[in-house]
Short mmCIF file of C-alpha atoms and ligand atoms in Angstrom, two decimals:
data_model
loop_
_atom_site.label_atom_id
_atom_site.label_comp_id
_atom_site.label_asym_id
_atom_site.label_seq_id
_atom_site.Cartn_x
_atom_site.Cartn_y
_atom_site.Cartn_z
CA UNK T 1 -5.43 -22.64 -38.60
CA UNK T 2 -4.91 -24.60 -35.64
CA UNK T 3 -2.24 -23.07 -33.61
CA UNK T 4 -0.79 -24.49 -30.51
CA UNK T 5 0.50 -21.62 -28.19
CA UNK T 6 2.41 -21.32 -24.91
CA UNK T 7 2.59 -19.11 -22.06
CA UNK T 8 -1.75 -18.07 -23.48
CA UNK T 9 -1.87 -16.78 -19.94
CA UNK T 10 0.70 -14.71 -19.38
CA UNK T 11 0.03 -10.80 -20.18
CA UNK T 12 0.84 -10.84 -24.60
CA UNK T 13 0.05 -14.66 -24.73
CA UNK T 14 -3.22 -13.84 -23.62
CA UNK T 15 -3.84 -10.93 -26.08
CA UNK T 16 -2.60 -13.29 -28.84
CA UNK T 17 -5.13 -15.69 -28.03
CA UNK T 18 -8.13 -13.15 -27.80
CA UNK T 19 -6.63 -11.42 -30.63
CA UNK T 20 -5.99 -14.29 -32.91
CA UNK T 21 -9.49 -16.23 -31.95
CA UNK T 22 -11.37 -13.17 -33.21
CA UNK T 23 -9.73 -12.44 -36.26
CA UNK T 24 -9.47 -15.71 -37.43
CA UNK T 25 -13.44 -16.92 -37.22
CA UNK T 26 -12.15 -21.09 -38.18
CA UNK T 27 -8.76 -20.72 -35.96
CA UNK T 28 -8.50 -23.16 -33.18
CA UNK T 29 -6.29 -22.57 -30.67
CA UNK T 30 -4.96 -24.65 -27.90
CA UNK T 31 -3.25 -23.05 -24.86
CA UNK T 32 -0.15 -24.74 -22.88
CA UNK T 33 0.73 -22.71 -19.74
CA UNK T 34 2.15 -23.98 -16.33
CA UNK T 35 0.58 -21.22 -14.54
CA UNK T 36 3.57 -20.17 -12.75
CA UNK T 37 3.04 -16.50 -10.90
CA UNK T 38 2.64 -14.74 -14.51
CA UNK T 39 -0.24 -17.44 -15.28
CA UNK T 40 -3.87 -16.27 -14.97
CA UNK T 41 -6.64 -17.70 -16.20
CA UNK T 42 -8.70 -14.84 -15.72
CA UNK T 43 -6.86 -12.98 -18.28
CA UNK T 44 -8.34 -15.34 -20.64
CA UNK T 45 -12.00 -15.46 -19.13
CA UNK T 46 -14.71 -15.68 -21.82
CA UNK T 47 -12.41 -17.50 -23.84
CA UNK T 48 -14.19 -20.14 -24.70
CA UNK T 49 -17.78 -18.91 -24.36
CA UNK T 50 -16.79 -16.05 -27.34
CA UNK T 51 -15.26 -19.22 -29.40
CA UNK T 52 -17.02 -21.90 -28.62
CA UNK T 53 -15.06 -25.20 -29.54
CA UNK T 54 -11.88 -23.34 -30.95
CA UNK T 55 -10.39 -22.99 -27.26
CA UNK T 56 -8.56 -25.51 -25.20
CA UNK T 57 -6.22 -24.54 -22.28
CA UNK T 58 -3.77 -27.40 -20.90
CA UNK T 59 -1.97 -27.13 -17.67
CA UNK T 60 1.72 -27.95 -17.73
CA UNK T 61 5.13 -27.21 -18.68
CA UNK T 62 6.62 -26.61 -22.30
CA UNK T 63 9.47 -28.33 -20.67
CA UNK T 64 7.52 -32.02 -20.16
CA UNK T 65 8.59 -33.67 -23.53
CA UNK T 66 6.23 -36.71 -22.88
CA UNK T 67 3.14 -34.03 -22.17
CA UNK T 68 4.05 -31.57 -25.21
CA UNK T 69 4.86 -35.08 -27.55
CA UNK T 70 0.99 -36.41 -26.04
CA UNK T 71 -0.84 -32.90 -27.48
CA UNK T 72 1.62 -33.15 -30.64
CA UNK T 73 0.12 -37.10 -31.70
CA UNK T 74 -3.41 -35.88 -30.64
CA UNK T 75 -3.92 -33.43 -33.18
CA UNK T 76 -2.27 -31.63 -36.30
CA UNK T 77 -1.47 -28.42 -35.62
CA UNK T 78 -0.52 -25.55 -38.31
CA UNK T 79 2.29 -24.23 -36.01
CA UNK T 80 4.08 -23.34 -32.16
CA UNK T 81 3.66 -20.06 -31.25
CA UNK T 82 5.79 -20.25 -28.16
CA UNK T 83 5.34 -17.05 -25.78
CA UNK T 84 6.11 -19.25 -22.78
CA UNK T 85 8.98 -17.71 -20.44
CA UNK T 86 10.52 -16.41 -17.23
CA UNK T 87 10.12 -12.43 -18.12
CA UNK T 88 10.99 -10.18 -15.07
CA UNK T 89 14.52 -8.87 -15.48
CA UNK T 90 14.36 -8.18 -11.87
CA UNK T 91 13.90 -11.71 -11.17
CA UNK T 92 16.26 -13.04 -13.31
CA UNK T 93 18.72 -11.11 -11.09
CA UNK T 94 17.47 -12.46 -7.91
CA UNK T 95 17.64 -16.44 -9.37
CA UNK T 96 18.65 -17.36 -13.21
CA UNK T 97 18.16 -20.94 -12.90
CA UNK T 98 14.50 -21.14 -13.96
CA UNK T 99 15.29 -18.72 -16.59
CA UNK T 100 17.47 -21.11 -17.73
CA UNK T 101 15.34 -23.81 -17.22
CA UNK T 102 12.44 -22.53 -18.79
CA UNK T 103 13.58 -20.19 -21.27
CA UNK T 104 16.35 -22.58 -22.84
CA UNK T 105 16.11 -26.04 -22.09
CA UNK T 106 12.09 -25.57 -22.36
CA UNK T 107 12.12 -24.35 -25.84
CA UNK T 108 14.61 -26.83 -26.43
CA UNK T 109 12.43 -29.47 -25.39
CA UNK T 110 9.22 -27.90 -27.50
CA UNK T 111 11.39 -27.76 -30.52
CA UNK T 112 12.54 -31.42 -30.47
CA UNK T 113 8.78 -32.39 -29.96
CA UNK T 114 7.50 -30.40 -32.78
CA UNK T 115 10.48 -31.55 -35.48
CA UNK T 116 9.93 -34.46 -34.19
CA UNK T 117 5.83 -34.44 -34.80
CA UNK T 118 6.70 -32.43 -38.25
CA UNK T 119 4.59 -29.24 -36.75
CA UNK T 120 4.76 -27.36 -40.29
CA UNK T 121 6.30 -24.04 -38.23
CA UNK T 122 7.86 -22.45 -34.93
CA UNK T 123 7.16 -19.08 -33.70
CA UNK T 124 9.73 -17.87 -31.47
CA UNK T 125 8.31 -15.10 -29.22
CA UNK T 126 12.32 -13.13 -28.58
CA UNK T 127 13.07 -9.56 -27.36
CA UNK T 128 14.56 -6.56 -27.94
CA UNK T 129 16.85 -7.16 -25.02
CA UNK T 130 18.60 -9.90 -26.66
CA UNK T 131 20.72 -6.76 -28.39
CA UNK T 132 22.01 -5.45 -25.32
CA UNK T 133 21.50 -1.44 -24.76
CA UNK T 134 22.69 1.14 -26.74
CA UNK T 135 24.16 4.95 -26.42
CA UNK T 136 22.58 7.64 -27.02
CA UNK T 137 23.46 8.22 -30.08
CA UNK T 138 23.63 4.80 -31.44
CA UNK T 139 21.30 3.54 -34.35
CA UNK T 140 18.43 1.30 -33.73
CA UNK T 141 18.72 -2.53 -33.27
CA UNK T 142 18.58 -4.13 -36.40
CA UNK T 143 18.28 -7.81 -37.26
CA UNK T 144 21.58 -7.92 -38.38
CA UNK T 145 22.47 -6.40 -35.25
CA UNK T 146 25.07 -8.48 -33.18
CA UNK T 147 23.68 -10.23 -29.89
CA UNK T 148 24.61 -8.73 -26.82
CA UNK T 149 22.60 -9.81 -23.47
CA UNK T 150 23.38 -8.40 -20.05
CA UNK T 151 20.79 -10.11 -18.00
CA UNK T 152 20.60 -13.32 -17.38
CA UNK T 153 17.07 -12.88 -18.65
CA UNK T 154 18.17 -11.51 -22.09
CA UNK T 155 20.94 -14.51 -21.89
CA UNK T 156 18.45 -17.01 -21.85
CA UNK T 157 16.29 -15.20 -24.40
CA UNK T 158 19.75 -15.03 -26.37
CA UNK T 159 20.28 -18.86 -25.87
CA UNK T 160 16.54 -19.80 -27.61
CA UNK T 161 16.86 -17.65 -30.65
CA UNK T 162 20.37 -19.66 -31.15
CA UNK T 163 18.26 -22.47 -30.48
CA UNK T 164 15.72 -21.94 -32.93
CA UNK T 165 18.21 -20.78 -35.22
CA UNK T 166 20.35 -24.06 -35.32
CA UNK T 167 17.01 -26.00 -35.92
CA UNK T 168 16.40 -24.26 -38.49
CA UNK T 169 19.83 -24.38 -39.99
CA UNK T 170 20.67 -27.93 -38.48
CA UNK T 171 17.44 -30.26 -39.12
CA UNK T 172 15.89 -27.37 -41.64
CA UNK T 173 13.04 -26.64 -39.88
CA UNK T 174 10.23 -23.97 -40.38
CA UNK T 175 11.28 -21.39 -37.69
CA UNK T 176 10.63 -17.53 -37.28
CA UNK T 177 11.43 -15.54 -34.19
CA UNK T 178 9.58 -12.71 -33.33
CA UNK T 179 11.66 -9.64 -31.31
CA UNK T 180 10.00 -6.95 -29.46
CA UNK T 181 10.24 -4.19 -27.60
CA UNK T 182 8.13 -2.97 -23.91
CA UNK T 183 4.82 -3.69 -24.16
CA UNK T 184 1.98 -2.13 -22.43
CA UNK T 185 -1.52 -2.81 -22.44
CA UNK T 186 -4.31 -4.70 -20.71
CA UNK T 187 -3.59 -7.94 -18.28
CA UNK T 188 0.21 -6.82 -18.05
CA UNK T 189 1.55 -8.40 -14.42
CA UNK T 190 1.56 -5.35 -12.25
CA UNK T 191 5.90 -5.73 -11.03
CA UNK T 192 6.43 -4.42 -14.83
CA UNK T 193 6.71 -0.73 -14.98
CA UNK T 194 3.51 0.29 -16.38
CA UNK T 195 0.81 -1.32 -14.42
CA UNK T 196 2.99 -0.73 -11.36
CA UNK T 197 3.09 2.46 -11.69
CA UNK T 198 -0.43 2.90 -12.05
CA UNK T 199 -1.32 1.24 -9.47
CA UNK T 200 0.80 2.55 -6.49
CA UNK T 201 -0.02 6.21 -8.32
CA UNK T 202 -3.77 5.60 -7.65
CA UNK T 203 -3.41 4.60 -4.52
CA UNK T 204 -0.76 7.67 -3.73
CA UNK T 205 1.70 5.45 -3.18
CA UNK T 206 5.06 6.62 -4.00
CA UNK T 207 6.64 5.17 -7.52
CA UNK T 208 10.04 3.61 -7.13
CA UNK T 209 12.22 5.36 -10.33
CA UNK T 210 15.89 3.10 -10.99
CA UNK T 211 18.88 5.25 -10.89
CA UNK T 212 18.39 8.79 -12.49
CA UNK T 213 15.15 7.90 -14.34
CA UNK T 214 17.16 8.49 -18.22
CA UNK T 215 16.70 4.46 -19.00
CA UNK T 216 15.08 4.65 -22.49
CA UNK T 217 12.76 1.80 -23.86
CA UNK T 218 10.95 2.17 -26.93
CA UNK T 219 7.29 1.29 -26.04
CA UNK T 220 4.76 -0.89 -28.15
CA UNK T 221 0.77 -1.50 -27.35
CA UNK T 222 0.50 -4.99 -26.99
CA UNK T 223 -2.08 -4.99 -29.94
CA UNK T 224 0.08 -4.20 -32.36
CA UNK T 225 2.70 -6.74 -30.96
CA UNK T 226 0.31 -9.35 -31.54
CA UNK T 227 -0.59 -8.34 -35.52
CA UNK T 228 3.30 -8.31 -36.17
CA UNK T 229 3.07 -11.77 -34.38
CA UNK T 230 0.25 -12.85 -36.74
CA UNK T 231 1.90 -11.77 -39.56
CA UNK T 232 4.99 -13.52 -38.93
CA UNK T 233 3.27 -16.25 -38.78
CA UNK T 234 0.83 -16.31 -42.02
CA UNK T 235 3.86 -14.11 -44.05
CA UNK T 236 7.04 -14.82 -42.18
CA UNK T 237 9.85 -16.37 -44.06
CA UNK T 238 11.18 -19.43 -43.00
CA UNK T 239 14.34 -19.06 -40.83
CA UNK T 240 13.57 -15.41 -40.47
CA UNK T 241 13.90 -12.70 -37.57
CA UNK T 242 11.80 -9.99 -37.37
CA UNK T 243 11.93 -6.64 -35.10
CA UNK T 244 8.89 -5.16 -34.02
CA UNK T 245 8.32 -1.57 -32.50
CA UNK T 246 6.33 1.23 -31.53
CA UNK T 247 8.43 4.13 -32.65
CA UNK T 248 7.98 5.28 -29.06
CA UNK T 249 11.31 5.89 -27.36
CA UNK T 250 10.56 7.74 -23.84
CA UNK T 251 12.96 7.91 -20.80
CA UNK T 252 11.56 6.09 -17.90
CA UNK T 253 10.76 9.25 -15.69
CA UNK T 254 8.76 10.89 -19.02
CA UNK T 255 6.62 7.41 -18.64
CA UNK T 256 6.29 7.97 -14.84
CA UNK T 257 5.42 11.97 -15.36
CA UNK T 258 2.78 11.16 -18.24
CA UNK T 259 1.38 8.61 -16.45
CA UNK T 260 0.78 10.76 -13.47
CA UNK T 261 -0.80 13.30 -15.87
CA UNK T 262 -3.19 11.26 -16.97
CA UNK T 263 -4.23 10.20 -13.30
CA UNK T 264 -4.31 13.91 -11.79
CA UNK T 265 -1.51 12.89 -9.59
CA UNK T 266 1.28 15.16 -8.17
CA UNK T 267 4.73 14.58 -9.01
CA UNK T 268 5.67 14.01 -5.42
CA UNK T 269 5.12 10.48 -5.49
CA UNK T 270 8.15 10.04 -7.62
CA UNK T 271 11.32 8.23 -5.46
CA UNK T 272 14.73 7.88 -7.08
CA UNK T 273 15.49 4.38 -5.55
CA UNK T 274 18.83 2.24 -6.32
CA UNK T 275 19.36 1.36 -10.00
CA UNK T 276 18.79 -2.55 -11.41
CA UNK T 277 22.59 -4.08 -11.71
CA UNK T 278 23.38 -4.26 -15.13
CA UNK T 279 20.18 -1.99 -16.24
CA UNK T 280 20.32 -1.61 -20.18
CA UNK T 281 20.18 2.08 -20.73
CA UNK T 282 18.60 2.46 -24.46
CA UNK T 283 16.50 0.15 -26.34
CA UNK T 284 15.02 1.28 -29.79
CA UNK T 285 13.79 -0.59 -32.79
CA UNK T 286 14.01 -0.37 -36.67
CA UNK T 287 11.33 -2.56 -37.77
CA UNK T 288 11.87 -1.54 -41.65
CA UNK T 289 12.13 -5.19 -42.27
CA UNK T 290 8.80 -6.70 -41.10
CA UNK T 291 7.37 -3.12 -43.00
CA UNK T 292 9.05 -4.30 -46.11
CA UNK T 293 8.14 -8.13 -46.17
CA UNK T 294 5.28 -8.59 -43.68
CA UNK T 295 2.92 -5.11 -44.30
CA UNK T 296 3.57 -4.20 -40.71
CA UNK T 297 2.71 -0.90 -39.30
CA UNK T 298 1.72 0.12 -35.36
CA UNK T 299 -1.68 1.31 -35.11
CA UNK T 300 -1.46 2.77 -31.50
CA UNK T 301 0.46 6.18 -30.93
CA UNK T 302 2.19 6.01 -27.48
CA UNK T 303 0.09 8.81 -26.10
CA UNK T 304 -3.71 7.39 -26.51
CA UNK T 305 -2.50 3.94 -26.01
CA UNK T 306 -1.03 4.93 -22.43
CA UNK T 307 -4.19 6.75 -21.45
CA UNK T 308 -6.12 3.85 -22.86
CA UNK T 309 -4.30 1.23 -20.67
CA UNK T 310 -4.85 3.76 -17.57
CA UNK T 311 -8.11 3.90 -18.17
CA UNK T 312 -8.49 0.15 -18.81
CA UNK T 313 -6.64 -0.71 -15.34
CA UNK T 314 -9.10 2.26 -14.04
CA UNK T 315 -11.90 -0.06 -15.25
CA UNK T 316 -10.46 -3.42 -14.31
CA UNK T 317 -9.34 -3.15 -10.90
CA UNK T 318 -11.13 -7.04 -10.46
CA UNK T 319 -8.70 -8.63 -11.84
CA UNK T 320 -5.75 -6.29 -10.56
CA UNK T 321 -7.17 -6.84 -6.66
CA UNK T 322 -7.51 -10.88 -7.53
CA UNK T 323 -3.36 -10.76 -8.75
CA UNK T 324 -2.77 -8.49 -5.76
CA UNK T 325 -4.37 -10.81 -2.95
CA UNK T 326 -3.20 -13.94 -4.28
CA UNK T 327 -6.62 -14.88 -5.43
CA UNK T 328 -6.16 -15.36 -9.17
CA UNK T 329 -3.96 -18.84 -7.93
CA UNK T 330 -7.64 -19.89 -7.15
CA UNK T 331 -8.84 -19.83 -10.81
CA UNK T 332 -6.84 -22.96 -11.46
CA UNK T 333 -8.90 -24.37 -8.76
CA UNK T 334 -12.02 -23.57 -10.12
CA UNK T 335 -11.13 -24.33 -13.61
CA UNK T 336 -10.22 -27.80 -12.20
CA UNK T 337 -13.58 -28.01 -10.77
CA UNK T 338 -15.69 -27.49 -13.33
CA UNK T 339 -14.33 -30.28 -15.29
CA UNK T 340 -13.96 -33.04 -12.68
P1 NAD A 1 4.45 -13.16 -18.74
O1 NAD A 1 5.48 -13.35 -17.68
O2 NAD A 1 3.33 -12.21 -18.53
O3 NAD A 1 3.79 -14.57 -19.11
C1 NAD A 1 4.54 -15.74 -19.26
C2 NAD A 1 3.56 -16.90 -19.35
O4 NAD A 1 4.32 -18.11 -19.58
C3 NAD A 1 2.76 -17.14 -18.07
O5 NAD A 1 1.41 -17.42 -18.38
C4 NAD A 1 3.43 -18.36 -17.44
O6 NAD A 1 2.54 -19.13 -16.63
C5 NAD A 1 3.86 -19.11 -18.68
N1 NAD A 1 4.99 -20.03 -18.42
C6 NAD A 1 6.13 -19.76 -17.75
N2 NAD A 1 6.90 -20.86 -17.71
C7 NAD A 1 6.26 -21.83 -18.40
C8 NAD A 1 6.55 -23.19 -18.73
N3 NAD A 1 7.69 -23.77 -18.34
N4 NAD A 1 5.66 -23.89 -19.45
C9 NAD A 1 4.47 -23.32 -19.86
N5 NAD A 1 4.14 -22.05 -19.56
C10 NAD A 1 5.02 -21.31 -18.84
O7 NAD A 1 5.27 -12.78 -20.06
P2 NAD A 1 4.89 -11.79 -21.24
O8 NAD A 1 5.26 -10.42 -20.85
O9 NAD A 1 3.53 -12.10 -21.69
O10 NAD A 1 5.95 -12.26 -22.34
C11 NAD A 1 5.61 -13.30 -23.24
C12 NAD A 1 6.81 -13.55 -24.14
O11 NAD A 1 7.13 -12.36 -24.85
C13 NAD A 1 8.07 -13.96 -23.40
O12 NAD A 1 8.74 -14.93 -24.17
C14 NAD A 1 8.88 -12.68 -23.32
O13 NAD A 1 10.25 -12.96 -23.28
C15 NAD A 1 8.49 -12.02 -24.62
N6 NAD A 1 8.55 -10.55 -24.67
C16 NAD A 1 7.92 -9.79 -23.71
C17 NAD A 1 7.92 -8.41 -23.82
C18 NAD A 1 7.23 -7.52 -22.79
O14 NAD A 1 7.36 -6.30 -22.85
N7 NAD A 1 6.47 -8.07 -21.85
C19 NAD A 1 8.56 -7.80 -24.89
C20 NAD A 1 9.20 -8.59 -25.85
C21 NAD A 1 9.15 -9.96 -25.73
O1 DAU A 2 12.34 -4.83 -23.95
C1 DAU A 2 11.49 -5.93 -23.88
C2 DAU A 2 11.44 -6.42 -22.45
O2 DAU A 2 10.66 -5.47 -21.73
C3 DAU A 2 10.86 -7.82 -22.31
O3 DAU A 2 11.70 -8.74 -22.98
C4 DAU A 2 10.72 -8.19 -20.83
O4 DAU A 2 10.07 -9.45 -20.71
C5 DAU A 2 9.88 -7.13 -20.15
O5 DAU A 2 9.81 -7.42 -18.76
C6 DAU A 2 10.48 -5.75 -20.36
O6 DAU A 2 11.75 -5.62 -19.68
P1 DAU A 2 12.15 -4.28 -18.89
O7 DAU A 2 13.15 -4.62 -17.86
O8 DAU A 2 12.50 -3.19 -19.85
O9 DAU A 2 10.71 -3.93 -18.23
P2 DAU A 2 10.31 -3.39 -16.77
O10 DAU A 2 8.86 -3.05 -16.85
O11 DAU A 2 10.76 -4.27 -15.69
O12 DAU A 2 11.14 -2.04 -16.69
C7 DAU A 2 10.99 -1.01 -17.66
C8 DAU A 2 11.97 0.09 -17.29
O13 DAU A 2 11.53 0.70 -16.08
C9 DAU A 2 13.37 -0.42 -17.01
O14 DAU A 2 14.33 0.54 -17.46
C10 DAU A 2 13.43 -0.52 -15.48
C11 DAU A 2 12.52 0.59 -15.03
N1 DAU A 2 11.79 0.35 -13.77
C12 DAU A 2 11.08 -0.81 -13.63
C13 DAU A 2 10.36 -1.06 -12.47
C14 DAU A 2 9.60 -2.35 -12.32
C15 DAU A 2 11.78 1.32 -12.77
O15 DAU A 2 12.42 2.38 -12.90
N2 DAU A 2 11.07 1.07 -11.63
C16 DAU A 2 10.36 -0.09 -11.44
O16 DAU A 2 9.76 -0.26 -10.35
#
């Protein structure tokens, strides 16, 4: 295969790539990413030393149609795996346009280019979130499952999937779309709840808990995100959807508690602080579908999987103290450097 994937350094793009590079001993793989403030190259170090040949990154935007139509005429590629994005919720609060920006009118732009260079199929990394939240009670988000977004980061996740979905429909191109829930795991940008929490926890630095804590979200290691995004792609239907889970609903505060378990930390640290506008209080997943038609099943159970990723961030703290001070930016100067 010879994918073509955006948004390789971002936190799951960059798992994919590892992931995908090692189980795949022929695949080639070339990486898009504008590097924004969720872009680090050091997530992918190695890279191209474990796979020698089969890795390419390119800096710029999923949103230049001349760039992504250059790469497109270069080369054939098997398919668009397209992780690229705005993420942060919290952000999205603070300023929607580049969510908008990026998240709609870029995939719009990378779908035109790849109809347009007859890429055989689109992989459309969505979310959970596009659903909206449900009660307590509620069943879990199916497929069929009406859209519902109440961010304007799940509205401009909504606004891609009806993207890809009217290229599909409209021009009948080769499209799945791919939605998750949380992910945790290595190289996760440390404002998302998991790493953050670690981190401030080690340092006994108090851990800032939205509204009463009760927020559910139904947790997946990013490993097993990235087989169900593998097998979408080698078994998915054309003009599919598929959920993907980790049968792992926990309230927010149980995440905080266990988490401080594992690190030998006192509860103390814990701070009730002002909830997120708008926060989406349940999130859960029935993933029967990609079961049924793709042979997907989780490997990780929440519990060793969380004390895995402490321990990994334990281990790692390099590349946590380079995103802290700023001085992952400087990897794009280096990587620049070697190569002029
Ligand atoms: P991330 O924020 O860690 O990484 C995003 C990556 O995209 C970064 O490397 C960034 O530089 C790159 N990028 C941003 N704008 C770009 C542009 N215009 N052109 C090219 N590259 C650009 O995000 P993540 O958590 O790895 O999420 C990846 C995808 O998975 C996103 O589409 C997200 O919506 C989706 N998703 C995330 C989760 C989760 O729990 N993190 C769950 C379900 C789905
Ligand atoms: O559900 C999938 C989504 O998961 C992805 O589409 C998003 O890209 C990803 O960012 C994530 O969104 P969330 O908003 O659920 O993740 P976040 O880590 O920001 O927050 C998880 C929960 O923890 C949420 O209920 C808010 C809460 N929270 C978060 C932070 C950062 C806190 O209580 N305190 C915090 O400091």
């Amino acid at each position: 295969m010879n994918l073509f994937v955006t948004g390789g350094c971002g936190f799951i793009g960059a798992n994919f790539v590892r992931y995908v590079l090692k189980r795949e001993s022929t695949c080639r793989v070339l990486n898009l990413d504008k590097l924004t403030y969720a872009g680090n190259l050091a997530s992918l170090a190695g890279a191209e030393e474990a796979a020698p040949g089969r890795y390419r990154f390119v800096h710029g935007d999923i949103g230049d149609h001349d760039l992504v139509a250059a790469l497109f005429a270069e080369q054939a590629f098997d398919a668009v795996i397209n992780f690229a994005a705005e993420s942060h919720v919290d952000r999205s609060i603070a300023d929607p346009t580049l969510f908008v920006t990026t998240n709609v009118m870029g995939t719009q732009v990378l779908l035109s280019a790849a109809f347009a260079a007859g890429i055989p199929r689109f992989v459309h990394i969505s979310t959970d979130e596009v659903y909206g939240s449900l009660g307590p009670d509620d069943a879990a988000f199916t497929e069929k499952t009406p859209l519902a977004p109440n961010s304007p980061y799940s509205a401009s996740k909504a606004g891609a999937d009806f993207l890809v979905h009217a290229f599909h429909e409209t021009y009948g191109m080769n499209t799945v779309i791919t939605r998750c829930s949380n992910n945790y795991g290595p190289y996760q940008f440390p404002e998302k709840l998991i790493p953050l929490m670690l981190r401030r926890a080690s340092r006994d630095e108090s851990l800032p808990v939205y509204g009463d804590g009760g927020n559910i979200r139904d947790w997946i290691h990013v490993e097993d995100h990235c087989l169900g995004v593998y097998l979408a792609l080698t078994k998915g239907s054309s003009g599919a959807v598929y959920n993907f889970g980790g049968h792992a609903e926990r309230t927010n505060i149980e995440v905080v508690r266990t988490l401080l378990g594992i690190l030998g930390k006192s509860e103390s640290l814990i701070r009730f602080v002002q909830d997120r506008p708008g926060h989406d209080r349940r999130y859960a997943m029935d993933y029967s579908l990609a079961e049924k038609e793709l042979g997907y099943a989780p490997k990780w159970k929440f519990s060793s999987g969380l004390a895995a990723t402490a321990e990994w961030y334990a281990q790692n703290t390099a590349w946590l103290d380079g995103v802290e001070s700023g001085a992952y930016r400087n990897f794009m100067q280096a990587w620049y450097g070697n190569r002029l």
